[in-house]
Coordinates of C-alpha atoms in Angstrom, one line a residue:
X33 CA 42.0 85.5 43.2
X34 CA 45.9 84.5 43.5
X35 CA 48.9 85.8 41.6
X36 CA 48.4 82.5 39.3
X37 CA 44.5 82.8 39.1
X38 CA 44.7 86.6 38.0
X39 CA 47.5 85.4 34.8
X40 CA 45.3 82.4 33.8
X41 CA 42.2 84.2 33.4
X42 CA 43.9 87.4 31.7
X43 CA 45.6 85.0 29.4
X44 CA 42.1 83.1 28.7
X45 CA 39.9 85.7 28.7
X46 CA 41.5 88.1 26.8
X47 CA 42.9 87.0 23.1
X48 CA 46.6 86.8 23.9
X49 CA 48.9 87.5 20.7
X50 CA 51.7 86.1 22.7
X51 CA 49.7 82.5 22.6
X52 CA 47.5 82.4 19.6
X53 CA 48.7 85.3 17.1
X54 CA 46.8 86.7 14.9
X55 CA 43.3 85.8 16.0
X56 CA 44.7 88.1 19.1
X57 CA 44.9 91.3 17.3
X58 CA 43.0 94.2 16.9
X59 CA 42.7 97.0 14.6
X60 CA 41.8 100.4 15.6
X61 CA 42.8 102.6 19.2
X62 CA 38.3 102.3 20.4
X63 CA 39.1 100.1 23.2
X64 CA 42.3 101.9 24.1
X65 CA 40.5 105.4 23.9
X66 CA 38.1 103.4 26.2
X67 CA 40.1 102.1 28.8
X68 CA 42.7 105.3 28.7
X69 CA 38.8 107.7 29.7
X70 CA 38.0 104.9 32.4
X71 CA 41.6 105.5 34.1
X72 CA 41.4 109.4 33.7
X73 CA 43.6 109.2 31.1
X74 CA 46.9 108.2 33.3
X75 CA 49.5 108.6 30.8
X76 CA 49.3 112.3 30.8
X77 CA 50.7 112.5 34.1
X78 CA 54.2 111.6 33.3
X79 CA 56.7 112.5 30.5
X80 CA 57.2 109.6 28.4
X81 CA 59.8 108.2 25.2
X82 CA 58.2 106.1 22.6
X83 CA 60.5 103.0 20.7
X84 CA 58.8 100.9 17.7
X85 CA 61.1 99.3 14.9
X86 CA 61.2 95.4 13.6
X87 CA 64.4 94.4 15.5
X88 CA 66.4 96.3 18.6
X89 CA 63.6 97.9 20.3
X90 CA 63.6 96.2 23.3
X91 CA 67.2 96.2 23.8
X92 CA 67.1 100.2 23.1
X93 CA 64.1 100.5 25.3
X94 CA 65.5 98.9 28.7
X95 CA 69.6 100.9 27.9
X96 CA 67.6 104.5 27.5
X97 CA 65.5 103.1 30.9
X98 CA 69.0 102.4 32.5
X99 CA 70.7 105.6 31.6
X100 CA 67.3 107.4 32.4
X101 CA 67.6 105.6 35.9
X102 CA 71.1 106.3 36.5
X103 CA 70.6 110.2 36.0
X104 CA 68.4 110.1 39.1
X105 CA 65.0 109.8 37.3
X106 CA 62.1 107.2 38.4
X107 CA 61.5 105.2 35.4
X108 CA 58.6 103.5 34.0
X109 CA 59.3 100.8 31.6
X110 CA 56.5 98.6 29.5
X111 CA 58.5 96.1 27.2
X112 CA 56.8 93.2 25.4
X113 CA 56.4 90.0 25.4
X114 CA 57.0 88.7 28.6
X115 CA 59.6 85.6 29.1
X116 CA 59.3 84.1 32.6
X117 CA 56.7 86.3 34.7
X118 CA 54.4 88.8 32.9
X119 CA 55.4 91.4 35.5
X120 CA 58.2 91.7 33.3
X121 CA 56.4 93.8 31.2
X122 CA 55.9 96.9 33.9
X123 CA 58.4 97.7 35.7
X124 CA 59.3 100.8 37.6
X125 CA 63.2 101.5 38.2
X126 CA 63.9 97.6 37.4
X127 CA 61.2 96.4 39.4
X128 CA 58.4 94.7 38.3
X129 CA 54.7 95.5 39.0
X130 CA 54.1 93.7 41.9
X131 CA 51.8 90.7 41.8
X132 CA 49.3 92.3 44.5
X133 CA 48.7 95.3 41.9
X134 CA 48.2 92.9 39.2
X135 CA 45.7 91.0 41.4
X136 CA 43.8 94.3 42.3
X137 CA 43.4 96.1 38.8
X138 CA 41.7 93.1 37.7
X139 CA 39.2 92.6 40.7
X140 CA 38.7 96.4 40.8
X141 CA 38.1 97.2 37.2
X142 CA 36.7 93.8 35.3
X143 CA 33.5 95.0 35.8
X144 CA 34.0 97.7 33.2
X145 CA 36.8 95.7 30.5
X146 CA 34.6 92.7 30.2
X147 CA 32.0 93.9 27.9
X148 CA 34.5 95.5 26.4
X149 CA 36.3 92.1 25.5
X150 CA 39.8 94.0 25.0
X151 CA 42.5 92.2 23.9
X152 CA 45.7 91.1 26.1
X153 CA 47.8 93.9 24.7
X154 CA 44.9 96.5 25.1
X155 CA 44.2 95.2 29.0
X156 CA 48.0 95.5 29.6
X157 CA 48.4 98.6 28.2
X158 CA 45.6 100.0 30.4
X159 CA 47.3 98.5 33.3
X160 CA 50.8 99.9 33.0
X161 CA 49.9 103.8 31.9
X162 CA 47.6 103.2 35.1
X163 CA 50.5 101.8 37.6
X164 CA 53.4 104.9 36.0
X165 CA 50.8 107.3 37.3
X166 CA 50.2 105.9 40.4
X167 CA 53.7 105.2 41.2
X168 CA 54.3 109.2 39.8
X169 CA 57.4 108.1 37.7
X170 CA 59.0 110.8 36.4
X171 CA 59.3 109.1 32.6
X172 CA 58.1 106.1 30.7
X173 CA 59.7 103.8 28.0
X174 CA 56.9 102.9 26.2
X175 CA 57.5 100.0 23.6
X176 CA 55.0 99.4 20.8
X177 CA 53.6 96.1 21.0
X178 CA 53.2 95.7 17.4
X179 CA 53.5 97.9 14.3
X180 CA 52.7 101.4 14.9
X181 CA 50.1 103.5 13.9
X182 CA 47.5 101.5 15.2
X183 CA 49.4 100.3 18.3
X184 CA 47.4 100.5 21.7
X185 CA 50.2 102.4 23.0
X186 CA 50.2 105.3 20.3
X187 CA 47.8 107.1 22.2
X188 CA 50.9 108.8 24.2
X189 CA 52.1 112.4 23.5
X190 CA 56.1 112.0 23.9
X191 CA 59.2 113.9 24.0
X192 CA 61.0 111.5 22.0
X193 CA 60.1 108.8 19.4
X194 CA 62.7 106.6 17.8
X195 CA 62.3 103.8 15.5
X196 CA 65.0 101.5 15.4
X197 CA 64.9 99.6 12.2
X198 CA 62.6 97.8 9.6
X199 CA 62.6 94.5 8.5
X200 CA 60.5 91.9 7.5
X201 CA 57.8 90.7 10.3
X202 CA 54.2 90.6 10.8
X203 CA 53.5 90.7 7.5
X204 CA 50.4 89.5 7.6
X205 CA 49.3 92.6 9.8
X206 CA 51.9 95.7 8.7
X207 CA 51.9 94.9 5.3
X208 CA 54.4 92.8 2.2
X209 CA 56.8 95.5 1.7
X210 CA 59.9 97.1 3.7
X211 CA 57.7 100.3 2.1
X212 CA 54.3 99.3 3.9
X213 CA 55.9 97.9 7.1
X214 CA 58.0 101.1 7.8
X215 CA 54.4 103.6 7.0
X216 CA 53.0 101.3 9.4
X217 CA 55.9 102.1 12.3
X218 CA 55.6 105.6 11.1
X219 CA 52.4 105.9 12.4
X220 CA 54.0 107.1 15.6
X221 CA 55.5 110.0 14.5
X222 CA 53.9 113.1 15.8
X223 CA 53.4 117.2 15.3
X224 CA 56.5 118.7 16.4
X225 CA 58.1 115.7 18.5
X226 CA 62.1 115.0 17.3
X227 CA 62.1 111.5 15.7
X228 CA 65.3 109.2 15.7
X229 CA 65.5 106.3 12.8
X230 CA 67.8 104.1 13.3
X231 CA 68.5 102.7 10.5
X232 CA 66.9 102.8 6.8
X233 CA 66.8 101.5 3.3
X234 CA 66.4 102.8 -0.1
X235 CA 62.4 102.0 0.6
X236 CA 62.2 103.1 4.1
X237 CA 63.8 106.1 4.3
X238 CA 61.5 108.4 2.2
X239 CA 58.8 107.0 4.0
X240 CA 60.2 108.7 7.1
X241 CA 60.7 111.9 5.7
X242 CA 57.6 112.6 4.3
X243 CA 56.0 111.6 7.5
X244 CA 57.9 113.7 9.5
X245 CA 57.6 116.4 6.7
X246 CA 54.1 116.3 7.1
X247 CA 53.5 116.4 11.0
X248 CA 56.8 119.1 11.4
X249 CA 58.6 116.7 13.1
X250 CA 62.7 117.1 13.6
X251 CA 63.9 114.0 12.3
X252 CA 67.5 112.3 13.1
X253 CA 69.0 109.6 10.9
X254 CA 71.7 108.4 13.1
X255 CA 73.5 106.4 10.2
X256 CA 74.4 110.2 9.0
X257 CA 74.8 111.2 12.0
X258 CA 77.4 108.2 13.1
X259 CA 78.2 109.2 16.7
X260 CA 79.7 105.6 16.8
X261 CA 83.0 105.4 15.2
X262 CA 84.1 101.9 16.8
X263 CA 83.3 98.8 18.4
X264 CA 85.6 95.7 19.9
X265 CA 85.1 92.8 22.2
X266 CA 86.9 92.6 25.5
X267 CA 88.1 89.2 27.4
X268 CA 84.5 89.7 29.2
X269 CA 82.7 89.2 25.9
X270 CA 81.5 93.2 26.7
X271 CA 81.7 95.6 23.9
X272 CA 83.8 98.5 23.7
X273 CA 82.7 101.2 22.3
X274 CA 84.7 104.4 20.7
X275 CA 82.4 107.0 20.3
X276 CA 82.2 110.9 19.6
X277 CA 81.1 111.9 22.8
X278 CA 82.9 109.2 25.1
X279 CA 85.8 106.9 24.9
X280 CA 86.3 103.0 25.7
X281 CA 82.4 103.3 26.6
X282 CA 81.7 99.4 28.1
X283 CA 78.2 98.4 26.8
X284 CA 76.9 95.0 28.9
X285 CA 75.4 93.9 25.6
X286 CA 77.2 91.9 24.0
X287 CA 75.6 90.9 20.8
X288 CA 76.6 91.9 17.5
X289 CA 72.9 93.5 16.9
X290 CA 73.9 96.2 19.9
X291 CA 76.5 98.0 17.3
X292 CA 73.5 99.6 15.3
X293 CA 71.4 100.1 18.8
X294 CA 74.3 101.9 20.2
X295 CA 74.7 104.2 17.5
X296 CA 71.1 104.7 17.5
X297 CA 71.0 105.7 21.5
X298 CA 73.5 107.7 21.0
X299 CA 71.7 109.8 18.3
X300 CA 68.7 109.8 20.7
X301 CA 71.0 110.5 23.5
X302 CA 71.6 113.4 22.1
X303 CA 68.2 114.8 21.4
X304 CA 67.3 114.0 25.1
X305 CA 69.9 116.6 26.0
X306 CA 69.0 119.2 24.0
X307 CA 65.7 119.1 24.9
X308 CA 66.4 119.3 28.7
X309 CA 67.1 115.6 29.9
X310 CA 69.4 116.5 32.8
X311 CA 72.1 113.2 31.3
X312 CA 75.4 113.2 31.6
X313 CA 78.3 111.2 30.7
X314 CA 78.7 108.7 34.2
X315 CA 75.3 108.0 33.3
X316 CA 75.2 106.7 29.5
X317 CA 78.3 104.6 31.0
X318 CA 76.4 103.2 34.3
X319 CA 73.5 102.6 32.1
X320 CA 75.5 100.9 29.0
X321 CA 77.6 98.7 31.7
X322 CA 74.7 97.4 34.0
X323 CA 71.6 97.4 32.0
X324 CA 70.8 94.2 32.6
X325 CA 71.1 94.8 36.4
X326 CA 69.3 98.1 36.5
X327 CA 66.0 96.7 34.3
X328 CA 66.6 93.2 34.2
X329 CA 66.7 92.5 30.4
X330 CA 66.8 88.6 29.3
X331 CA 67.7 87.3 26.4
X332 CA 70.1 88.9 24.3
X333 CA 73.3 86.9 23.6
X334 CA 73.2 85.9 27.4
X335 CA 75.3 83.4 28.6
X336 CA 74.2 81.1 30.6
X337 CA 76.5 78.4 31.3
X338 CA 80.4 77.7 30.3
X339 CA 82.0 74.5 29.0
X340 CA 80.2 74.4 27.3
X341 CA 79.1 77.7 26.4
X342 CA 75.6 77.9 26.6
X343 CA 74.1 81.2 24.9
X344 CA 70.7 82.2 23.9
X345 CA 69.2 85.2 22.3
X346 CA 65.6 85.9 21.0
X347 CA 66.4 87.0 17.6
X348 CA 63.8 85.5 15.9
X349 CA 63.0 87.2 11.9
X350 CA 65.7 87.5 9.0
X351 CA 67.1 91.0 10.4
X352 CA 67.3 89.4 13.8
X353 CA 68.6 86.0 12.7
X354 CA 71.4 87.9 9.9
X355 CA 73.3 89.4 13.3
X356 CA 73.2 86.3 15.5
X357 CA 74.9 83.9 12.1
X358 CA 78.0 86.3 12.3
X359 CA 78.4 86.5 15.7
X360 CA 78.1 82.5 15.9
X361 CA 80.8 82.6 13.2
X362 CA 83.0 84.9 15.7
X363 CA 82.7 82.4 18.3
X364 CA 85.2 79.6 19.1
X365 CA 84.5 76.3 19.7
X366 CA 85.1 72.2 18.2
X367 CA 81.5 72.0 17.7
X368 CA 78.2 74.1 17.2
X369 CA 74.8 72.4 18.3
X370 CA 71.7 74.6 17.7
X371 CA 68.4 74.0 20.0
X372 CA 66.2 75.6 17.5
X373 CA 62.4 76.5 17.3
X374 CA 59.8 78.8 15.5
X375 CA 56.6 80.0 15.6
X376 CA 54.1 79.5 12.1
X377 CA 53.9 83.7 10.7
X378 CA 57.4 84.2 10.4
X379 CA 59.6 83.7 7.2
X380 CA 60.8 80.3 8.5
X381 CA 62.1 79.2 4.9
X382 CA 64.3 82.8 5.2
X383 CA 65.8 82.2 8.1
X384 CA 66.6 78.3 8.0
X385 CA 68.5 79.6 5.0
X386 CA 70.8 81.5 6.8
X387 CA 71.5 79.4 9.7
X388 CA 75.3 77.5 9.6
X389 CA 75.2 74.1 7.8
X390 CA 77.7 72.6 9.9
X391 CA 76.4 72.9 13.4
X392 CA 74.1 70.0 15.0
X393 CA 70.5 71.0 15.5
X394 CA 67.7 69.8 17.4
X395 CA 64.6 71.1 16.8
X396 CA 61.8 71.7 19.0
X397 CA 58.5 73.9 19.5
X398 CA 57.4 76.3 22.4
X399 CA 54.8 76.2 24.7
X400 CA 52.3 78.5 22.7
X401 CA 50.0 77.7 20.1
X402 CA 51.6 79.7 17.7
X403 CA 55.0 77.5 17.7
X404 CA 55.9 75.3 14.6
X405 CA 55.7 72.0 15.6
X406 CA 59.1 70.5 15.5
X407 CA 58.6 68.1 12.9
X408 CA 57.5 70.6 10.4
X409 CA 61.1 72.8 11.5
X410 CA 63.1 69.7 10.6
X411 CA 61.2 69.0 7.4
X412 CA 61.6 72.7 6.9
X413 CA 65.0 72.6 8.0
X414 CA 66.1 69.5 5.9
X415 CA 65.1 71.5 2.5
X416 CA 67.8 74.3 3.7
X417 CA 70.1 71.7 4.2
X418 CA 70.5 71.4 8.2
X419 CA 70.6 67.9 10.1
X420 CA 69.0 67.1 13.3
X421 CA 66.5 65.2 15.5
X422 CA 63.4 66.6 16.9
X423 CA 62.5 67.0 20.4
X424 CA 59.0 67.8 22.0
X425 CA 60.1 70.7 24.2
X426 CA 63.2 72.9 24.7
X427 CA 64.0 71.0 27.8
X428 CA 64.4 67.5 26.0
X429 CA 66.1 69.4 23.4
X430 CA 68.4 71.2 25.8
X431 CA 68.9 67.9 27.9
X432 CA 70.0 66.0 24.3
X433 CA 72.2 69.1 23.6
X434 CA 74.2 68.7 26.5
X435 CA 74.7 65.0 26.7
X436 CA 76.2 65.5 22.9
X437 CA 78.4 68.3 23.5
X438 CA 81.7 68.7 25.1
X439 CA 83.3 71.2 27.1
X440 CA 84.8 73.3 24.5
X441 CA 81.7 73.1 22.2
X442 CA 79.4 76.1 22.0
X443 CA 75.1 75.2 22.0
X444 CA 72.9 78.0 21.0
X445 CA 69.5 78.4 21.5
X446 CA 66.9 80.1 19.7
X447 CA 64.9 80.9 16.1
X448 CA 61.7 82.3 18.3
X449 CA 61.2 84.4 21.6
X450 CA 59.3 81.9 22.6
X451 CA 62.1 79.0 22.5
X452 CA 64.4 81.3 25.1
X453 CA 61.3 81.8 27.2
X454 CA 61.0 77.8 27.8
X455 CA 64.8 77.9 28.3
X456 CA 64.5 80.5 30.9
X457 CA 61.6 79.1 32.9
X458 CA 63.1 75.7 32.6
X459 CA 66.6 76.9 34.1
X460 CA 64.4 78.7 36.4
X461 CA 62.8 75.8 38.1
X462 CA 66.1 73.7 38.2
X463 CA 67.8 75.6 40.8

């Protein structure tokens, strides 16, 4: 089979979240225990840091993989989902899985995961403990796909597990309650490994310390333990950070969101030290300033284009949405136009309701079957009170954007992970 063959049938044959939602998912770790005995259980063979939480993870994930990489280690890195090229999701030092390795573990091992019928995330789980081991990385970054306890990847042993935050998503699978979602993301927790949360609430944060009470786990709040003390904005739209441990540190990053992450890496920064993670200061600062370059992370307040500004970020549930409405109201411009799309098991009525009144939007749906159509946004929309037309794809939407604004207006593009993916591959093929 080709490159393009191999993705096709892994995205038909095995239920792909990503695509159809919750049809996709499956409870329980039997295909993962499975799959993880077939490849001689690979993950065992390197050292390996786990990140779950609602919002930040991935933006956590790929800085600790930069500062990781910077300090001279060789590190694995499994994010999800993907936006442009599923390699995305398995990279080594920056470097994606290449598309010959993709090619091979399916030709070489469907024989056994067919009767199986794993899903997506379970296949591509299997797949990226299995390439870390063969390409002997020193560390992983391994990202929970969804929830926690019963996440594929849970079947690790790390040195580190940090849980960035809890909001409301995936309800329909983690539970109704900032309570239930949080015991759910607990489930990573293990005996005797430090834990970092990032941040917590009144329901959350009890939640936490029973759970690390009860499997002897050192746990780290890193709102107490504030190792940030300030952030500001340079010319280059990077933020500066003021810190305990280093000043005027420049973070690449930067979205409003990344004030909370930092604080939070810098708790688990911390831990990593003590525990014997040879990391020193010129590497938290070559891995703030250049993550995106060192593990090529899309998709969080990136700019693409200028007069006008052209900005997208995959923010996509209230706690997401909450930090990407202030920074837009930090932003200056004549005129705000809002490409905007969402996918149907979010709370779309939640986040609609936060989104500016004044800007011009124009809704539109991704390429996935779980994306709103955009119809159903602007009726949606229209009920919180925001104006627009509809398009049938984030291109038209994009292209309509454009034509409208001026140079010194400012079009944003988001509401779903999904909607910047269509940007990205659509920018992609233009040049």
């Amino acid at each position: 089979m080709t490159y393009s063959e191999t993705i096709n049938y892994l995205f038909n044959s095995a239920p792909l979240f990503q695509h159809i939602g919750k049809d996709a998912y499956k409870e329980g770790l039997e295909n993962t225990h499975l799959l993880d005995e077939h490849f001689g259980h690979p993950h065992r063979r390197f050292k390996t840091i786990h990140v779950a939480g609602t919002n930040g993870k991935g933006s956590c994930s790929h800085t600790l993989a930069a500062i990781l990489q910077s300090a001279g280690y060789k590190v694995g890195l499994y994010t999800s989902p993907h936006l442009v090229d599923f390699r995305e999701r398995i990279r080594v030092n920056g470097t994606p899985a290449s598309e010959q390795y993709v090619i091979d573990f399916v030709e070489q091992h469907r024989a056994f995961f067919e009767p199986l019928h794993p899903s997506f995330f379970e296949l591509t789980t299997a797949m990226a403990f299995n390439y870390f081991a063969e390409q002997q990385v020193d560390v992983s970054i391994i990202e929970v796909g969804l929830g926690g306890r019963l996440d594929c990847t849970n079947i690790i042993r790390p040195d580190l597990c940090l849980i960035t935050n809890i909001s409301f998503d995936h309800i329909q699978f983690l539970g109704d309650t900032l309570a239930k979602i949080a015991s759910e993301k607990a489930g990573i927790i293990k005996p005797g490994i430090p834990v970092i949360i990032g941040e917590t609430t009144p329901e959350t944060k009890p939640v936490f310390t029973q759970k690390a009470l009860q499997e002897g786990a050192p746990i780290h709040f890193a709102e107490e333990e504030q190792y940030l003390q300030s952030s500001s904005v340079n010319e280059q739209g990077k933020r500066i950070y003021q810190t305990r441990d280093y000043t005027n540190l420049e973070g690449e990053l930067g979205g409003l969101c990344q004030v909370k992450n930092t604080n939070t890496l810098l708790s688990a920064i911390r831990v990593l030290q003590s525990i014997g993670y040879e990391i020193k200061e010129p590497h938290v600062r070559e891995g703030f300033a250049h993550v995106c370059a060192l593990t090529g992370l899309m998709g969080r307040w990136q700019k693409l284009q200028e007069k006008p500004t052209l900005v997208c970020d995959t923010g996509h549930n209230k706690g997401g949405i909450q930090y990407i409405v202030e920074q837009l109201s930090a932003q200056k411009y004549r005129r705000l136009h809002i490409v905007m799309g969402m996918v149907n098991d979010k709370d779309i009525s939640g986040v609609l309701a936060m989104l500016p009144k004044e800007a011009t939007y124009y809704f539109t749906k991704a390429s996935v079957n779980r994306a709103l159509s955009e119809t159903e946004v602007q009726r949606l929309a229209g009920e919180a009170g925001l104006k627009g037309n509809t398009y049938p794809c984030v291109a038209d939407a994009l292209q309509a954007a454009k034509e409208t604004a001026e140079a010194e207006d400012f079009i944003f593009v988001g509401g779903s992970t999904f909607i910047v993916a269509d940007l990205l591959k659509f920018l992609s093929d233009s040049f």
